[in-house]
Coordinates of C-alpha atoms in Angstrom, one line a residue:
K113 CA 14.0 23.8 25.8
K114 CA 15.1 25.4 22.5
T115 CA 17.5 22.5 21.9
N116 CA 14.7 20.0 22.4
T117 CA 12.5 21.9 20.0
L118 CA 15.2 22.0 17.4
M119 CA 15.9 18.3 17.8
A120 CA 12.1 17.6 17.4
S121 CA 11.9 19.8 14.4
D122 CA 15.0 18.2 12.9
R123 CA 13.5 14.7 13.3
Y124 CA 10.2 15.9 11.9
Y125 CA 11.7 16.9 8.6
K126 CA 14.1 14.0 8.4
V127 CA 11.3 11.5 8.8
L128 CA 9.0 13.2 6.3
G129 CA 11.9 13.6 3.9
S130 CA 12.6 9.9 4.3
A131 CA 9.0 9.1 3.6
V132 CA 9.3 11.0 0.3
V133 CA 12.3 8.9 -0.6
I134 CA 10.6 5.6 0.3
G135 CA 7.5 6.6 -1.6
G136 CA 9.8 7.5 -4.5
L137 CA 11.1 3.9 -4.5
F138 CA 7.5 2.7 -4.5
G139 CA 6.5 4.9 -7.4
F140 CA 9.6 4.2 -9.4
A141 CA 9.1 0.4 -9.0
L142 CA 5.5 0.6 -10.1
N143 CA 6.4 2.6 -13.2
K144 CA 9.3 0.3 -14.2
G145 CA 7.2 -2.8 -13.5
N146 CA 4.4 -1.3 -15.6
V147 CA 1.9 -1.8 -12.7
Y148 CA 0.8 1.8 -13.1
D149 CA -0.8 1.0 -16.5
P150 CA -4.6 0.8 -16.0
Q151 CA -5.0 -1.6 -18.9
L152 CA -2.4 -4.0 -17.5
I153 CA -4.2 -4.0 -14.1
S154 CA -7.5 -4.5 -15.8
D155 CA -6.0 -7.4 -17.9
Q156 CA -4.9 -9.0 -14.7
M157 CA -8.5 -9.2 -13.5
V158 CA -9.5 -11.1 -16.6
F159 CA -6.3 -13.2 -16.6
K160 CA -4.9 -11.8 -19.8
S161 CA -1.8 -10.7 -18.0
F162 CA -0.1 -11.8 -14.8
V163 CA 2.4 -8.9 -14.4
M164 CA 0.4 -7.3 -11.5
L165 CA 0.1 -10.6 -9.7
K166 CA 3.9 -11.3 -10.1
M167 CA 4.8 -7.9 -8.7
F168 CA 2.3 -8.3 -5.8
L169 CA 3.5 -11.7 -4.8
S170 CA 7.1 -10.7 -5.2
A171 CA 6.6 -7.6 -3.0
A172 CA 4.7 -9.6 -0.4
G173 CA 7.2 -12.4 -0.4
T174 CA 10.2 -10.1 -0.1
S175 CA 8.4 -8.2 2.6
C176 CA 7.9 -11.5 4.5
F177 CA 11.6 -12.3 4.3
M178 CA 12.6 -8.7 5.2
L179 CA 10.5 -8.6 8.4
G180 CA 11.5 -12.1 9.4
I181 CA 15.2 -11.3 9.0
M182 CA 14.7 -8.0 10.9
H183 CA 12.9 -9.9 13.7
M184 CA 15.9 -12.3 14.0
T185 CA 18.7 -9.7 13.9
G186 CA 18.1 -7.3 16.8
M187 CA 15.1 -5.5 15.4
K188 CA 12.4 -7.6 17.0
Q189 CA 11.0 -4.7 19.0
Q190 CA 10.5 -2.5 15.9
V191 CA 8.8 -5.3 14.0
E192 CA 6.6 -6.3 16.9
Q193 CA 5.5 -2.6 17.3
T194 CA 4.1 -2.7 13.7
R195 CA 2.3 -6.0 14.5
K196 CA 0.3 -4.5 17.4
E197 CA -2.5 -3.9 14.9
I198 CA -3.3 -7.6 15.1
T199 CA -4.3 -7.4 18.7
D200 CA -5.2 -3.7 18.8
R201 CA -7.3 -3.5 15.6
D202 CA -10.9 -2.4 15.7
R203 CA -11.8 -4.1 12.4
G204 CA -13.3 -7.6 12.3
F205 CA -13.3 -10.0 9.4
F206 CA -16.7 -8.7 8.2
S207 CA -15.7 -5.1 7.8
V208 CA -12.4 -6.0 6.2
A209 CA -14.2 -8.4 3.8
L210 CA -16.9 -5.8 2.9
G211 CA -14.4 -2.9 2.6
T212 CA -11.9 -4.7 0.4
T213 CA -14.7 -6.0 -1.8
I214 CA -15.7 -2.4 -2.5
L215 CA -12.1 -1.5 -3.0
G216 CA -11.7 -4.3 -5.5
I217 CA -14.7 -3.1 -7.4
G218 CA -13.0 0.3 -7.6
M219 CA -9.8 -1.4 -8.9
G220 CA -11.7 -3.2 -11.6
L221 CA -13.5 0.0 -12.7
T222 CA -10.4 2.2 -12.8
G223 CA -7.3 -0.1 -13.2
S224 CA -5.9 1.7 -10.1
C225 CA -5.4 1.5 -6.3
P226 CA -5.1 4.1 -3.6
G227 CA -1.3 4.2 -4.0
T228 CA -1.1 3.4 -7.7
V229 CA -3.1 6.4 -8.7
M230 CA -0.2 8.6 -7.5
A231 CA 2.2 6.6 -9.8
Q232 CA -0.3 7.1 -12.6
I233 CA -0.2 10.9 -12.0
G234 CA 3.6 10.9 -12.1
S235 CA 3.6 8.7 -15.2
G236 CA 1.4 11.1 -17.1
I237 CA -1.9 9.2 -17.3
L238 CA -3.8 12.5 -17.2
P239 CA -6.4 13.7 -16.7
S240 CA -8.0 10.3 -15.8
A241 CA -5.7 9.8 -12.8
L242 CA -6.9 13.1 -11.4
Y243 CA -10.6 12.0 -11.8
I244 CA -9.7 8.9 -9.8
L245 CA -7.9 11.0 -7.2
S246 CA -10.8 13.4 -6.9
G247 CA -13.2 10.5 -6.5
G248 CA -10.9 9.1 -3.8
L249 CA -11.1 12.4 -1.9
V250 CA -14.9 12.4 -2.1
G251 CA -14.8 8.8 -0.9
S252 CA -12.9 9.8 2.1
L253 CA -15.4 12.6 2.9
I254 CA -18.3 10.2 2.5
Y255 CA -16.6 7.7 4.9
I256 CA -16.0 10.4 7.5
M257 CA -19.5 11.8 7.3
L258 CA -21.0 8.3 7.7
Y259 CA -18.4 7.1 10.2
K260 CA -20.8 6.9 13.2
K261 CA -23.2 4.7 11.1
I262 CA -20.4 2.5 9.7
K263 CA -18.5 2.0 13.0
P264 CA -20.9 -0.8 14.4
L265 CA -19.8 -2.9 11.4
F266 CA -16.3 -3.0 12.8
S267 CA -17.3 -5.2 15.8
I268 CA -18.8 -7.9 13.7
M269 CA -16.6 -11.1 13.7
N270 CA -14.0 -9.2 15.7
N271 CA -13.2 -11.4 18.8
K272 CA -9.8 -10.1 19.9
K273 CA -9.5 -12.7 22.5
T274 CA -9.4 -15.6 20.1
E275 CA -8.1 -14.1 16.8
T276 CA -4.4 -14.5 16.6
S277 CA -1.6 -14.2 14.0
Y278 CA -0.7 -17.1 11.7
D279 CA 2.5 -17.8 13.6
Q280 CA 0.5 -18.3 16.8
M281 CA -2.0 -20.5 15.0
L282 CA 0.7 -22.7 13.6
G283 CA 2.7 -22.8 16.9
L284 CA 5.9 -21.5 15.1
S285 CA 8.1 -18.6 15.6
Y286 CA 7.4 -15.4 13.7
P287 CA 10.6 -15.5 11.6
I288 CA 10.0 -19.2 10.6
T289 CA 6.4 -18.5 9.6
T290 CA 7.3 -15.4 7.6
F291 CA 9.9 -17.5 5.7
L292 CA 7.3 -20.1 5.0
F293 CA 4.9 -17.6 3.7
G294 CA 7.6 -15.8 1.7
A295 CA 8.7 -19.1 0.1
V296 CA 5.2 -19.8 -1.0
F297 CA 4.8 -16.3 -2.5
I298 CA 8.2 -16.4 -4.2
G299 CA 7.5 -19.9 -5.4
A300 CA 4.3 -18.8 -7.0
V301 CA 6.2 -16.0 -8.8
A302 CA 8.7 -18.5 -10.1
L303 CA 5.9 -20.7 -11.4
L304 CA 4.2 -17.8 -13.1
E305 CA 7.5 -16.7 -14.5
Y306 CA 8.1 -20.2 -15.9
Y307 CA 4.8 -20.2 -17.8
R308 CA 4.5 -16.5 -18.6
P309 CA 8.1 -15.2 -18.7
S310 CA 8.8 -11.4 -18.4
E311 CA 10.1 -9.2 -21.2
N312 CA 13.5 -7.5 -20.8
V313 CA 14.8 -10.1 -18.3
F314 CA 17.9 -9.1 -16.3
S315 CA 19.5 -10.1 -13.1
I316 CA 20.0 -8.2 -9.9
F317 CA 23.7 -7.9 -10.9
D318 CA 22.7 -6.1 -14.1
L319 CA 20.7 -3.7 -12.0
L320 CA 23.6 -3.0 -9.7
F321 CA 26.5 -2.9 -12.3
D322 CA 24.7 -1.8 -15.5
F323 CA 22.2 0.7 -14.1
P324 CA 22.6 3.4 -16.7
R325 CA 21.4 1.0 -19.4
I326 CA 18.8 -0.7 -17.2
I327 CA 17.1 2.5 -16.1
Q328 CA 16.3 3.4 -19.7
L329 CA 14.2 0.3 -20.1
S330 CA 10.5 1.0 -19.9
S331 CA 9.6 -2.5 -18.7
W332 CA 11.4 -4.3 -15.8
P333 CA 10.6 -7.9 -14.7
A334 CA 7.8 -7.7 -12.2
Y335 CA 9.7 -9.8 -9.7
I336 CA 12.5 -7.2 -9.6
S337 CA 10.1 -4.2 -9.2
G338 CA 8.1 -6.1 -6.5
A339 CA 11.3 -6.9 -4.6
I340 CA 12.2 -3.2 -4.5
I341 CA 8.8 -2.5 -2.9
G342 CA 9.3 -5.3 -0.4
L343 CA 12.8 -4.1 0.5
A344 CA 11.3 -0.7 1.2
Q345 CA 9.8 -2.1 4.4
F346 CA 13.2 -1.9 6.0
P347 CA 13.6 1.9 6.0
A348 CA 9.9 2.3 6.6
I349 CA 10.1 0.3 9.8
I350 CA 13.4 1.8 11.0
I351 CA 12.7 5.4 10.1
L352 CA 8.9 5.8 9.9
Q353 CA 8.2 3.2 12.6
N354 CA 5.5 1.8 10.3
T355 CA 5.0 -0.4 7.2
I356 CA 4.1 0.9 3.8
G357 CA 0.5 1.8 3.1
S358 CA -1.5 4.5 1.3
S359 CA -5.2 4.9 2.1
T360 CA -4.9 6.5 5.6
S361 CA -3.6 9.6 3.8
Y362 CA -6.9 10.1 2.2
E363 CA -8.7 10.0 5.5
F364 CA -6.2 12.5 6.9
T365 CA -6.9 14.8 3.9
G366 CA -10.7 14.4 4.3
C367 CA -10.4 15.2 8.1
Q368 CA -8.3 18.3 7.3
I369 CA -11.0 19.6 4.9
L370 CA -14.0 18.8 7.1
S371 CA -12.3 20.2 10.2
R372 CA -12.5 23.6 8.5
V373 CA -15.8 23.5 6.7
Y374 CA -17.8 21.2 9.0
P375 CA -15.9 21.0 12.3
S376 CA -18.5 19.0 14.3
S377 CA -18.2 16.1 11.9
V378 CA -14.6 15.5 13.0
N379 CA -13.8 17.4 16.2
T380 CA -16.3 15.6 18.3
N381 CA -15.1 12.1 17.3
S382 CA -11.9 10.8 18.9
D383 CA -11.3 8.3 16.1
L384 CA -11.3 11.1 13.5
S385 CA -10.0 14.1 15.4
K386 CA -6.6 12.2 15.8
R387 CA -6.2 12.8 12.1
I388 CA -6.2 16.6 12.5
P389 CA -2.8 17.4 14.1
L390 CA 0.1 17.9 11.6
S391 CA 2.1 15.2 13.3
I392 CA 4.7 12.8 11.9
N393 CA 2.2 10.0 12.3
N394 CA -0.4 11.8 10.2
L395 CA 2.0 13.3 7.6
W396 CA 4.3 10.4 6.7
Q397 CA 1.8 8.8 4.4
P398 CA 0.9 11.9 2.4
S399 CA 4.7 12.6 2.1
Y400 CA 5.1 9.0 0.9
L401 CA 2.5 9.5 -1.8
V402 CA 4.2 12.7 -2.9
G403 CA 7.3 10.7 -3.3
A404 CA 5.4 8.1 -5.3
V405 CA 4.5 10.8 -7.8
I406 CA 8.1 11.9 -8.1
G407 CA 9.5 8.4 -8.3
S408 CA 7.1 7.4 -11.1
F409 CA 7.8 10.6 -13.0
I410 CA 11.6 9.8 -12.8
G411 CA 10.9 6.3 -14.0
A412 CA 8.8 7.5 -16.9
I413 CA 11.2 10.2 -18.0
S414 CA 14.2 7.9 -17.8
S415 CA 12.6 5.5 -20.3
N416 CA 10.9 8.2 -22.4
S417 CA 7.5 6.6 -21.5
Y418 CA 5.8 9.5 -19.9
G419 CA 2.1 9.7 -20.9
I420 CA 2.1 6.7 -23.2
A421 CA -0.3 4.5 -21.1
S422 CA -4.0 4.9 -21.7
P423 CA -6.8 5.1 -19.2
I424 CA -9.8 2.7 -19.1
G425 CA -13.3 3.9 -18.6
S426 CA -14.9 7.3 -18.9
P427 CA -14.2 10.2 -16.6
L428 CA -17.4 9.4 -14.6
I429 CA -16.4 5.7 -14.2
N430 CA -13.0 6.8 -13.0
F431 CA -14.5 9.2 -10.5
L432 CA -17.0 6.7 -9.2
G433 CA -14.3 4.0 -9.1
G434 CA -12.1 6.4 -7.1
I435 CA -14.9 6.8 -4.5
A436 CA -15.1 3.0 -4.2
L437 CA -11.3 2.7 -3.8
I438 CA -11.1 4.9 -0.8
F439 CA -14.5 4.4 0.8
G440 CA -13.8 0.6 0.7
S441 CA -10.2 0.8 1.9
R442 CA -11.2 2.9 4.9
I443 CA -13.9 0.5 5.9
A444 CA -11.3 -2.2 5.7
D445 CA -8.6 0.0 7.3
G446 CA -6.2 -1.0 4.6
C447 CA -5.6 -1.1 0.9
T448 CA -3.6 -3.2 -1.6
S449 CA -0.3 -2.2 0.1
G450 CA -1.6 -2.1 3.7
H451 CA -3.4 -5.4 3.7
G452 CA -1.6 -7.2 0.9
I453 CA 2.1 -6.4 1.1
S454 CA 2.4 -5.2 4.8
G455 CA -0.5 -7.2 6.3
M456 CA 0.6 -10.5 5.0
S457 CA 4.2 -10.0 6.2
K458 CA 2.8 -9.3 9.6
L459 CA 0.9 -12.6 9.4
N460 CA -2.4 -10.8 10.0
P461 CA -5.3 -13.2 9.3
T462 CA -7.7 -10.4 8.3
S463 CA -5.3 -9.4 5.6
L464 CA -5.6 -12.8 3.8
V465 CA -9.4 -12.4 3.9
G466 CA -8.9 -8.8 2.6
I467 CA -6.8 -9.7 -0.3
T468 CA -9.1 -12.6 -1.3
C469 CA -12.1 -10.3 -1.3
M470 CA -10.2 -7.5 -3.0
F471 CA -9.3 -9.5 -6.0
S472 CA -12.7 -11.2 -6.1
G473 CA -14.4 -7.7 -6.2
A474 CA -12.0 -6.6 -9.0
I475 CA -12.5 -9.8 -11.0
G476 CA -16.3 -9.6 -10.6
S477 CA -16.5 -6.0 -11.7

C-alpha cells in the first residue's frame, strides 16, 4: 500500500512538473513571437499587423500535423482519448458562439487572452496584466455563481446524435483530414509571410545550431514560435493526457475560492464540485500557466526586453475585459488555445464556429 502511495505521489509531481515545462514552452514562444504585446494583438484586430494570425495558424497547423502523425504511429488511443470531447461535450454551437464572442470582446479590449495574460505578467507588462488577471478571476466567480441559469444555454443546438467531427463528415481518416487542415493553415501562413514578411528571419537549423545568438533576439518569426506551441501537443498528450488550454484553470481557482467562502454554490453542483479536489486533472492547467509566466520571463530576460511593451486601455477597461475573457471562455468551454489550437486539430466543428466568433467579437470591439 505504501509503495502504491509513493508511486502515485511520484507521478503526481512528475505530471505537474511536466505541465510547468510545457507551459514554459508556451510562454517562451509567446514572448519570442511578440504575441504577448497588447498593442500587437490589438493591431491584428484592425489588420495593421498579422503577426498574431501567423502564430495562431502556425500553431494550429503544426498541432494538426502532430496529432495526425501520433494517430498513425502507435498513439491512436491517446489521441482519440482527447477527442472524446466531440461526442461527450455538453456545449452546443449556440453556447460556443455566444461565449467566444464575449471572449473576443475581452480580447479586443485588453489585447490579451486567458493564457496570454500569464505571458504578459512574465514579460513585465505590469500592473495592467494583473488588472486583466483580477478581472478574469472575477469573471470565473460570476460564471460559477450564475452557472445554474447559464447551463440551459448549453443544450441549444447541441444534437450529439448528428454532430460529428470533420473527418467523419468528409468520410476520410482522421490523419488524412488533419493533414489537409494542417496544409491549409500552413499554406495561409506562407501566403501571409510572402506579403508581410517577418523581421529577424532565421531557419530551424539556426535555432538548433546557433541558439546562443538566436535566443538573444527579441522578435522571432511568428511561424517558428507558433510551431513550438503546436509541437508542445506531443508531451501534453503523452504526459498530461490532454491537449493545451488555459481557461479551465480559472474555473478551478474560482471553485476553490467559493468552496471556502460560499460552499453551497459549488458543493451541491456535480459539474462544479469536480473542480474542488487537488487532483492531477484539476492542477495541470494552473501548473501550465505558472510555467507560462516563467517561460515568458526567461524569453524577456534573454533578449533584454522585460517590461518594454505597453498596455492598451485604462485599468478599468483591462479589468472589465478580463471579466469578459474568462466569463466568455467558460460559457464556450474553451479559449484561444482550447478551441483554436487544440480544438481545430481534433477536428471539432464547434471549434471552427468558436474561432470565427472569437475573432469577430475582437474585431468588432
